[in-house]
Amino acid sequence: VLLLLARRASCARARGVVHGEAKFWLEPAVERSTAAGLSDSELTELQRVVQEHHDELVRAWNAHFGR
């Protein structure tokens, strides 16, 4: 299971433009796959949130894809 997280630019003129993204594997364990446009502190926080909500994310993924 691979989760993609993206952050949009906050500037009104850049609305809808992706500023950065990170992909995390959820199984067999949470692990960052790739990242671009995000600081180390942002990536650390994203990984913490993904780990904190791991079970919920996997359940939602499985429900969405009928697993």
PDB file of N, CA, C and O in Angstrom:
ATOM      1  N   VAL A   1       0.853  -1.167   0.000  1.00  0.00           N
ATOM      2  CA  VAL A   1       0.000   0.000   0.000  1.00  0.00           C
ATOM      3  C   VAL A   1       0.894   1.223   0.000  1.00  0.00           C
ATOM      4  O   VAL A   1       1.753   1.362   0.862  1.00  0.00           O
ATOM      5  N   LEU A   2       0.694   2.122  -0.972  1.00  0.00           N
ATOM      6  CA  LEU A   2       1.502   3.332  -1.109  1.00  0.00           C
ATOM      7  C   LEU A   2       0.587   4.536  -0.989  1.00  0.00           C
ATOM      8  O   LEU A   2      -0.402   4.650  -1.707  1.00  0.00           O
ATOM      9  N   LEU A   3       0.870   5.438  -0.062  1.00  0.00           N
ATOM     10  CA  LEU A   3       0.065   6.621   0.201  1.00  0.00           C
ATOM     11  C   LEU A   3       0.783   7.843  -0.342  1.00  0.00           C
ATOM     12  O   LEU A   3       1.971   8.038  -0.087  1.00  0.00           O
ATOM     13  N   LEU A   4       0.088   8.685  -1.098  1.00  0.00           N
ATOM     14  CA  LEU A   4       0.643   9.930  -1.632  1.00  0.00           C
ATOM     15  C   LEU A   4       0.032  11.093  -0.880  1.00  0.00           C
ATOM     16  O   LEU A   4      -1.189  11.213  -0.788  1.00  0.00           O
ATOM     17  N   LEU A   5       0.874  11.948  -0.325  1.00  0.00           N
ATOM     18  CA  LEU A   5       0.431  13.160   0.351  1.00  0.00           C
ATOM     19  C   LEU A   5       0.993  14.350  -0.416  1.00  0.00           C
ATOM     20  O   LEU A   5       2.165  14.365  -0.763  1.00  0.00           O
ATOM     21  N   ALA A   6       0.169  15.354  -0.676  1.00  0.00           N
ATOM     22  CA  ALA A   6       0.615  16.540  -1.404  1.00  0.00           C
ATOM     23  C   ALA A   6       0.214  17.785  -0.638  1.00  0.00           C
ATOM     24  O   ALA A   6      -0.829  17.823   0.010  1.00  0.00           O
ATOM     25  N   ARG A   7       1.039  18.813  -0.725  1.00  0.00           N
ATOM     26  CA  ARG A   7       0.747  20.095  -0.087  1.00  0.00           C
ATOM     27  C   ARG A   7       0.597  21.133  -1.179  1.00  0.00           C
ATOM     28  O   ARG A   7       1.459  21.275  -2.046  1.00  0.00           O
ATOM     29  N   ARG A   8      -0.495  21.855  -1.139  1.00  0.00           N
ATOM     30  CA  ARG A   8      -0.743  22.892  -2.137  1.00  0.00           C
ATOM     31  C   ARG A   8      -0.166  24.213  -1.663  1.00  0.00           C
ATOM     32  O   ARG A   8      -0.099  24.490  -0.478  1.00  0.00           O
ATOM     33  N   ALA A   9       0.262  25.049  -2.626  1.00  0.00           N
ATOM     34  CA  ALA A   9       0.797  26.368  -2.307  1.00  0.00           C
ATOM     35  C   ALA A   9      -0.293  27.196  -1.638  1.00  0.00           C
ATOM     36  O   ALA A   9      -1.461  27.111  -1.995  1.00  0.00           O
ATOM     37  N   SER A  10       0.087  28.034  -0.680  1.00  0.00           N
ATOM     38  CA  SER A  10      -0.900  28.824   0.048  1.00  0.00           C
ATOM     39  C   SER A  10      -1.197  30.155  -0.641  1.00  0.00           C
ATOM     40  O   SER A  10      -2.172  30.809  -0.311  1.00  0.00           O
ATOM     41  N   CYS A  11      -0.402  30.555  -1.565  1.00  0.00           N
ATOM     42  CA  CYS A  11      -0.590  31.814  -2.271  1.00  0.00           C
ATOM     43  C   CYS A  11      -1.863  31.755  -3.115  1.00  0.00           C
ATOM     44  O   CYS A  11      -2.098  30.800  -3.843  1.00  0.00           O
ATOM     45  N   ALA A  12      -2.705  32.794  -3.024  1.00  0.00           N
ATOM     46  CA  ALA A  12      -3.980  32.804  -3.752  1.00  0.00           C
ATOM     47  C   ALA A  12      -3.776  32.673  -5.256  1.00  0.00           C
ATOM     48  O   ALA A  12      -4.551  32.024  -5.945  1.00  0.00           O
ATOM     49  N   ARG A  13      -2.737  33.287  -5.791  1.00  0.00           N
ATOM     50  CA  ARG A  13      -2.488  33.203  -7.233  1.00  0.00           C
ATOM     51  C   ARG A  13      -2.047  31.817  -7.656  1.00  0.00           C
ATOM     52  O   ARG A  13      -2.168  31.447  -8.804  1.00  0.00           O
ATOM     53  N   ALA A  14      -1.493  31.062  -6.734  1.00  0.00           N
ATOM     54  CA  ALA A  14      -0.983  29.723  -7.053  1.00  0.00           C
ATOM     55  C   ALA A  14      -1.965  28.639  -6.604  1.00  0.00           C
ATOM     56  O   ALA A  14      -1.599  27.493  -6.494  1.00  0.00           O
ATOM     57  N   ARG A  15      -3.208  29.029  -6.359  1.00  0.00           N
ATOM     58  CA  ARG A  15      -4.206  28.078  -5.860  1.00  0.00           C
ATOM     59  C   ARG A  15      -4.271  26.839  -6.756  1.00  0.00           C
ATOM     60  O   ARG A  15      -4.328  26.943  -7.976  1.00  0.00           O
ATOM     61  N   GLY A  16      -4.237  25.681  -6.130  1.00  0.00           N
ATOM     62  CA  GLY A  16      -4.322  24.440  -6.878  1.00  0.00           C
ATOM     63  C   GLY A  16      -2.989  23.900  -7.360  1.00  0.00           C
ATOM     64  O   GLY A  16      -2.933  22.827  -7.912  1.00  0.00           O
ATOM     65  N   VAL A  17      -1.930  24.632  -7.138  1.00  0.00           N
ATOM     66  CA  VAL A  17      -0.602  24.183  -7.560  1.00  0.00           C
ATOM     67  C   VAL A  17       0.018  23.357  -6.435  1.00  0.00           C
ATOM     68  O   VAL A  17       0.069  23.805  -5.296  1.00  0.00           O
ATOM     69  N   VAL A  18       0.480  22.170  -6.753  1.00  0.00           N
ATOM     70  CA  VAL A  18       1.105  21.330  -5.741  1.00  0.00           C
ATOM     71  C   VAL A  18       2.495  21.859  -5.448  1.00  0.00           C
ATOM     72  O   VAL A  18       3.313  22.042  -6.345  1.00  0.00           O
ATOM     73  N   HIS A  19       2.752  22.145  -4.173  1.00  0.00           N
ATOM     74  CA  HIS A  19       4.038  22.695  -3.734  1.00  0.00           C
ATOM     75  C   HIS A  19       5.037  21.597  -3.400  1.00  0.00           C
ATOM     76  O   HIS A  19       6.224  21.740  -3.615  1.00  0.00           O
ATOM     77  N   GLY A  20       4.539  20.517  -2.871  1.00  0.00           N
ATOM     78  CA  GLY A  20       5.424  19.416  -2.499  1.00  0.00           C
ATOM     79  C   GLY A  20       4.621  18.154  -2.312  1.00  0.00           C
ATOM     80  O   GLY A  20       3.409  18.194  -2.175  1.00  0.00           O
ATOM     81  N   GLU A  21       5.321  17.030  -2.331  1.00  0.00           N
ATOM     82  CA  GLU A  21       4.617  15.770  -2.132  1.00  0.00           C
ATOM     83  C   GLU A  21       5.539  14.751  -1.500  1.00  0.00           C
ATOM     84  O   GLU A  21       6.757  14.867  -1.569  1.00  0.00           O
ATOM     85  N   ALA A  22       4.916  13.770  -0.873  1.00  0.00           N
ATOM     86  CA  ALA A  22       5.656  12.670  -0.270  1.00  0.00           C
ATOM     87  C   ALA A  22       4.834  11.401  -0.436  1.00  0.00           C
ATOM     88  O   ALA A  22       3.613  11.435  -0.355  1.00  0.00           O
ATOM     89  N   LYS A  23       5.517  10.312  -0.687  1.00  0.00           N
ATOM     90  CA  LYS A  23       4.864   9.006  -0.794  1.00  0.00           C
ATOM     91  C   LYS A  23       5.400   8.123   0.318  1.00  0.00           C
ATOM     92  O   LYS A  23       6.603   8.076   0.552  1.00  0.00           O
ATOM     93  N   PHE A  24       4.475   7.438   0.987  1.00  0.00           N
ATOM     94  CA  PHE A  24       4.835   6.551   2.080  1.00  0.00           C
ATOM     95  C   PHE A  24       4.267   5.172   1.822  1.00  0.00           C
ATOM     96  O   PHE A  24       3.097   5.034   1.472  1.00  0.00           O
ATOM     97  N   TRP A  25       5.101   4.157   2.007  1.00  0.00           N
ATOM     98  CA  TRP A  25       4.605   2.783   2.034  1.00  0.00           C
ATOM     99  C   TRP A  25       3.937   2.589   3.379  1.00  0.00           C
ATOM    100  O   TRP A  25       4.446   3.017   4.406  1.00  0.00           O
ATOM    101  N   LEU A  26       2.774   1.940   3.373  1.00  0.00           N
ATOM    102  CA  LEU A  26       2.068   1.654   4.616  1.00  0.00           C
ATOM    103  C   LEU A  26       2.302   0.228   5.079  1.00  0.00           C
ATOM    104  O   LEU A  26       2.101  -0.087   6.248  1.00  0.00           O
ATOM    105  N   GLU A  27       2.676  -0.642   4.172  1.00  0.00           N
ATOM    106  CA  GLU A  27       2.916  -2.045   4.511  1.00  0.00           C
ATOM    107  C   GLU A  27       4.184  -2.517   3.825  1.00  0.00           C
ATOM    108  O   GLU A  27       4.453  -2.089   2.708  1.00  0.00           O
ATOM    109  N   PRO A  28       4.984  -3.325   4.444  1.00  0.00           N
ATOM    110  CA  PRO A  28       4.746  -3.975   5.724  1.00  0.00           C
ATOM    111  C   PRO A  28       4.928  -3.033   6.915  1.00  0.00           C
ATOM    112  O   PRO A  28       4.454  -3.318   8.006  1.00  0.00           O
ATOM    113  N   ALA A  29       5.597  -1.897   6.719  1.00  0.00           N
ATOM    114  CA  ALA A  29       5.758  -0.903   7.777  1.00  0.00           C
ATOM    115  C   ALA A  29       5.787   0.472   7.121  1.00  0.00           C
ATOM    116  O   ALA A  29       6.076   0.594   5.927  1.00  0.00           O
ATOM    117  N   VAL A  30       5.476   1.516   7.897  1.00  0.00           N
ATOM    118  CA  VAL A  30       5.518   2.872   7.356  1.00  0.00           C
ATOM    119  C   VAL A  30       6.953   3.209   6.999  1.00  0.00           C
ATOM    120  O   VAL A  30       7.864   3.109   7.819  1.00  0.00           O
ATOM    121  N   GLU A  31       7.129   3.588   5.725  1.00  0.00           N
ATOM    122  CA  GLU A  31       8.467   3.932   5.225  1.00  0.00           C
ATOM    123  C   GLU A  31       8.305   4.943   4.092  1.00  0.00           C
ATOM    124  O   GLU A  31       7.470   4.765   3.213  1.00  0.00           O
ATOM    125  N   ARG A  32       9.101   6.012   4.131  1.00  0.00           N
ATOM    126  CA  ARG A  32       9.017   7.012   3.067  1.00  0.00           C
ATOM    127  C   ARG A  32       9.583   6.431   1.790  1.00  0.00           C
ATOM    128  O   ARG A  32      10.666   5.862   1.759  1.00  0.00           O
ATOM    129  N   SER A  33       8.837   6.586   0.705  1.00  0.00           N
ATOM    130  CA  SER A  33       9.258   6.097  -0.605  1.00  0.00           C
ATOM    131  C   SER A  33       9.990   7.195  -1.358  1.00  0.00           C
ATOM    132  O   SER A  33      11.128   7.023  -1.760  1.00  0.00           O
ATOM    133  N   THR A  34       9.315   8.322  -1.585  1.00  0.00           N
ATOM    134  CA  THR A  34       9.902   9.463  -2.283  1.00  0.00           C
ATOM    135  C   THR A  34       9.359  10.744  -1.678  1.00  0.00           C
ATOM    136  O   THR A  34       8.322  10.744  -1.023  1.00  0.00           O
ATOM    137  N   ALA A  35      10.058  11.845  -1.938  1.00  0.00           N
ATOM    138  CA  ALA A  35       9.605  13.152  -1.469  1.00  0.00           C
ATOM    139  C   ALA A  35      10.234  14.236  -2.329  1.00  0.00           C
ATOM    140  O   ALA A  35      11.348  14.077  -2.817  1.00  0.00           O
ATOM    141  N   ALA A  36       9.485  15.326  -2.499  1.00  0.00           N
ATOM    142  CA  ALA A  36       9.997  16.473  -3.249  1.00  0.00           C
ATOM    143  C   ALA A  36       9.305  17.738  -2.758  1.00  0.00           C
ATOM    144  O   ALA A  36       8.101  17.736  -2.496  1.00  0.00           O
ATOM    145  N   GLY A  37      10.062  18.794  -2.608  1.00  0.00           N
ATOM    146  CA  GLY A  37       9.499  20.093  -2.281  1.00  0.00           C
ATOM    147  C   GLY A  37       9.073  20.294  -0.845  1.00  0.00           C
ATOM    148  O   GLY A  37       8.364  21.247  -0.539  1.00  0.00           O
ATOM    149  N   LEU A  38       9.485  19.398   0.059  1.00  0.00           N
ATOM    150  CA  LEU A  38       9.136  19.510   1.466  1.00  0.00           C
ATOM    151  C   LEU A  38      10.405  19.521   2.309  1.00  0.00           C
ATOM    152  O   LEU A  38      11.379  18.852   1.976  1.00  0.00           O
ATOM    153  N   SER A  39      10.370  20.272   3.389  1.00  0.00           N
ATOM    154  CA  SER A  39      11.528  20.343   4.279  1.00  0.00           C
ATOM    155  C   SER A  39      11.635  19.076   5.111  1.00  0.00           C
ATOM    156  O   SER A  39      10.676  18.299   5.226  1.00  0.00           O
ATOM    157  N   ASP A  40      12.806  18.886   5.710  1.00  0.00           N
ATOM    158  CA  ASP A  40      13.000  17.723   6.583  1.00  0.00           C
ATOM    159  C   ASP A  40      11.998  17.722   7.735  1.00  0.00           C
ATOM    160  O   ASP A  40      11.461  16.670   8.096  1.00  0.00           O
ATOM    161  N   SER A  41      11.727  18.896   8.302  1.00  0.00           N
ATOM    162  CA  SER A  41      10.776  18.951   9.425  1.00  0.00           C
ATOM    163  C   SER A  41       9.356  18.621   8.957  1.00  0.00           C
ATOM    164  O   SER A  41       8.600  17.967   9.683  1.00  0.00           O
ATOM    165  N   GLU A  42       8.975  19.042   7.749  1.00  0.00           N
ATOM    166  CA  GLU A  42       7.664  18.688   7.209  1.00  0.00           C
ATOM    167  C   GLU A  42       7.565  17.180   6.973  1.00  0.00           C
ATOM    168  O   GLU A  42       6.545  16.562   7.276  1.00  0.00           O
ATOM    169  N   LEU A  43       8.626  16.596   6.440  1.00  0.00           N
ATOM    170  CA  LEU A  43       8.626  15.152   6.195  1.00  0.00           C
ATOM    171  C   LEU A  43       8.557  14.365   7.492  1.00  0.00           C
ATOM    172  O   LEU A  43       7.840  13.364   7.580  1.00  0.00           O
ATOM    173  N   THR A  44       9.266  14.822   8.505  1.00  0.00           N
ATOM    174  CA  THR A  44       9.233  14.166   9.810  1.00  0.00           C
ATOM    175  C   THR A  44       7.825  14.218  10.388  1.00  0.00           C
ATOM    176  O   THR A  44       7.307  13.218  10.903  1.00  0.00           O
ATOM    177  N   GLU A  45       7.177  15.374  10.274  1.00  0.00           N
ATOM    178  CA  GLU A  45       5.807  15.520  10.783  1.00  0.00           C
ATOM    179  C   GLU A  45       4.833  14.658   9.991  1.00  0.00           C
ATOM    180  O   GLU A  45       3.965  13.992  10.571  1.00  0.00           O
ATOM    181  N   LEU A  46       4.962  14.617   8.675  1.00  0.00           N
ATOM    182  CA  LEU A  46       4.099  13.769   7.857  1.00  0.00           C
ATOM    183  C   LEU A  46       4.256  12.305   8.235  1.00  0.00           C
ATOM    184  O   LEU A  46       3.264  11.587   8.367  1.00  0.00           O
ATOM    185  N   GLN A  47       5.490  11.857   8.408  1.00  0.00           N
ATOM    186  CA  GLN A  47       5.711  10.460   8.765  1.00  0.00           C
ATOM    187  C   GLN A  47       5.116  10.152  10.136  1.00  0.00           C
ATOM    188  O   GLN A  47       4.520   9.099  10.336  1.00  0.00           O
ATOM    189  N   ARG A  48       5.217  11.083  11.057  1.00  0.00           N
ATOM    190  CA  ARG A  48       4.627  10.889  12.384  1.00  0.00           C
ATOM    191  C   ARG A  48       3.109  10.730  12.275  1.00  0.00           C
ATOM    192  O   ARG A  48       2.519   9.833  12.873  1.00  0.00           O
ATOM    193  N   VAL A  49       2.479  11.580  11.464  1.00  0.00           N
ATOM    194  CA  VAL A  49       1.016  11.523  11.298  1.00  0.00           C
ATOM    195  C   VAL A  49       0.610  10.224  10.613  1.00  0.00           C
ATOM    196  O   VAL A  49      -0.372   9.583  11.009  1.00  0.00           O
ATOM    197  N   VAL A  50       1.356   9.819   9.588  1.00  0.00           N
ATOM    198  CA  VAL A  50       1.043   8.566   8.895  1.00  0.00           C
ATOM    199  C   VAL A  50       1.167   7.390   9.856  1.00  0.00           C
ATOM    200  O   VAL A  50       0.298   6.513   9.889  1.00  0.00           O
ATOM    201  N   GLN A  51       2.222   7.382  10.664  1.00  0.00           N
ATOM    202  CA  GLN A  51       2.385   6.291  11.638  1.00  0.00           C
ATOM    203  C   GLN A  51       1.268   6.307  12.674  1.00  0.00           C
ATOM    204  O   GLN A  51       0.741   5.261  13.038  1.00  0.00           O
ATOM    205  N   GLU A  52       0.878   7.495  13.120  1.00  0.00           N
ATOM    206  CA  GLU A  52      -0.171   7.631  14.120  1.00  0.00           C
ATOM    207  C   GLU A  52      -1.513   7.104  13.602  1.00  0.00           C
ATOM    208  O   GLU A  52      -2.304   6.547  14.352  1.00  0.00           O
ATOM    209  N   HIS A  53      -1.770   7.274  12.303  1.00  0.00           N
ATOM    210  CA  HIS A  53      -3.049   6.879  11.717  1.00  0.00           C
ATOM    211  C   HIS A  53      -2.932   5.656  10.806  1.00  0.00           C
ATOM    212  O   HIS A  53      -3.814   5.400   9.991  1.00  0.00           O
ATOM    213  N   HIS A  54      -1.853   4.895  10.967  1.00  0.00           N
ATOM    214  CA  HIS A  54      -1.555   3.754  10.104  1.00  0.00           C
ATOM    215  C   HIS A  54      -2.741   2.798   9.951  1.00  0.00           C
ATOM    216  O   HIS A  54      -3.151   2.467   8.843  1.00  0.00           O
ATOM    217  N   ASP A  55      -3.286   2.334  11.066  1.00  0.00           N
ATOM    218  CA  ASP A  55      -4.363   1.340  11.004  1.00  0.00           C
ATOM    219  C   ASP A  55      -5.583   1.894  10.275  1.00  0.00           C
ATOM    220  O   ASP A  55      -6.196   1.211   9.449  1.00  0.00           O
ATOM    221  N   GLU A  56      -5.933   3.137  10.556  1.00  0.00           N
ATOM    222  CA  GLU A  56      -7.075   3.779   9.904  1.00  0.00           C
ATOM    223  C   GLU A  56      -6.837   3.918   8.394  1.00  0.00           C
ATOM    224  O   GLU A  56      -7.741   3.673   7.588  1.00  0.00           O
ATOM    225  N   LEU A  57      -5.628   4.301   7.995  1.00  0.00           N
ATOM    226  CA  LEU A  57      -5.302   4.453   6.576  1.00  0.00           C
ATOM    227  C   LEU A  57      -5.374   3.113   5.843  1.00  0.00           C
ATOM    228  O   LEU A  57      -5.917   3.033   4.739  1.00  0.00           O
ATOM    229  N   VAL A  58      -4.850   2.063   6.453  1.00  0.00           N
ATOM    230  CA  VAL A  58      -4.881   0.740   5.825  1.00  0.00           C
ATOM    231  C   VAL A  58      -6.324   0.248   5.714  1.00  0.00           C
ATOM    232  O   VAL A  58      -6.724  -0.287   4.675  1.00  0.00           O
ATOM    233  N   ARG A  59      -7.123   0.447   6.766  1.00  0.00           N
ATOM    234  CA  ARG A  59      -8.540   0.040   6.700  1.00  0.00           C
ATOM    235  C   ARG A  59      -9.265   0.780   5.584  1.00  0.00           C
ATOM    236  O   ARG A  59     -10.031   0.183   4.822  1.00  0.00           O
ATOM    237  N   ALA A  60      -9.038   2.079   5.456  1.00  0.00           N
ATOM    238  CA  ALA A  60      -9.695   2.867   4.408  1.00  0.00           C
ATOM    239  C   ALA A  60      -9.251   2.405   3.023  1.00  0.00           C
ATOM    240  O   ALA A  60     -10.064   2.303   2.099  1.00  0.00           O
ATOM    241  N   TRP A  61      -7.951   2.139   2.876  1.00  0.00           N
ATOM    242  CA  TRP A  61      -7.427   1.644   1.597  1.00  0.00           C
ATOM    243  C   TRP A  61      -8.109   0.327   1.224  1.00  0.00           C
ATOM    244  O   TRP A  61      -8.584   0.156   0.106  1.00  0.00           O
ATOM    245  N   ASN A  62      -8.134  -0.601   2.165  1.00  0.00           N
ATOM    246  CA  ASN A  62      -8.735  -1.913   1.918  1.00  0.00           C
ATOM    247  C   ASN A  62     -10.236  -1.798   1.620  1.00  0.00           C
ATOM    248  O   ASN A  62     -10.742  -2.493   0.734  1.00  0.00           O
ATOM    249  N   ALA A  63     -10.941  -0.928   2.327  1.00  0.00           N
ATOM    250  CA  ALA A  63     -12.360  -0.742   2.068  1.00  0.00           C
ATOM    251  C   ALA A  63     -12.585  -0.149   0.664  1.00  0.00           C
ATOM    252  O   ALA A  63     -13.488  -0.576  -0.050  1.00  0.00           O
ATOM    253  N   HIS A  64     -11.748   0.799   0.297  1.00  0.00           N
ATOM    254  CA  HIS A  64     -11.882   1.437  -1.016  1.00  0.00           C
ATOM    255  C   HIS A  64     -11.636   0.453  -2.158  1.00  0.00           C
ATOM    256  O   HIS A  64     -12.341   0.470  -3.164  1.00  0.00           O
ATOM    257  N   PHE A  65     -10.644  -0.394  -1.994  1.00  0.00           N
ATOM    258  CA  PHE A  65     -10.274  -1.326  -3.053  1.00  0.00           C
ATOM    259  C   PHE A  65     -10.878  -2.721  -2.857  1.00  0.00           C
ATOM    260  O   PHE A  65     -10.513  -3.671  -3.539  1.00  0.00           O
ATOM    261  N   GLY A  66     -11.790  -2.841  -1.889  1.00  0.00           N
ATOM    262  CA  GLY A  66     -12.515  -4.091  -1.689  1.00  0.00           C
ATOM    263  C   GLY A  66     -11.669  -5.249  -1.226  1.00  0.00           C
ATOM    264  O   GLY A  66     -11.882  -6.393  -1.616  1.00  0.00           O
ATOM    265  N   ARG A  67     -10.712  -4.980  -0.380  1.00  0.00           N
ATOM    266  CA  ARG A  67      -9.834  -6.053   0.139  1.00  0.00           C
ATOM    267  C   ARG A  67     -10.283  -6.464   1.499  1.00  0.00           C
ATOM    268  O   ARG A  67     -10.830  -5.805   2.267  1.00  0.00           O
TER     269      ARG A  67
END
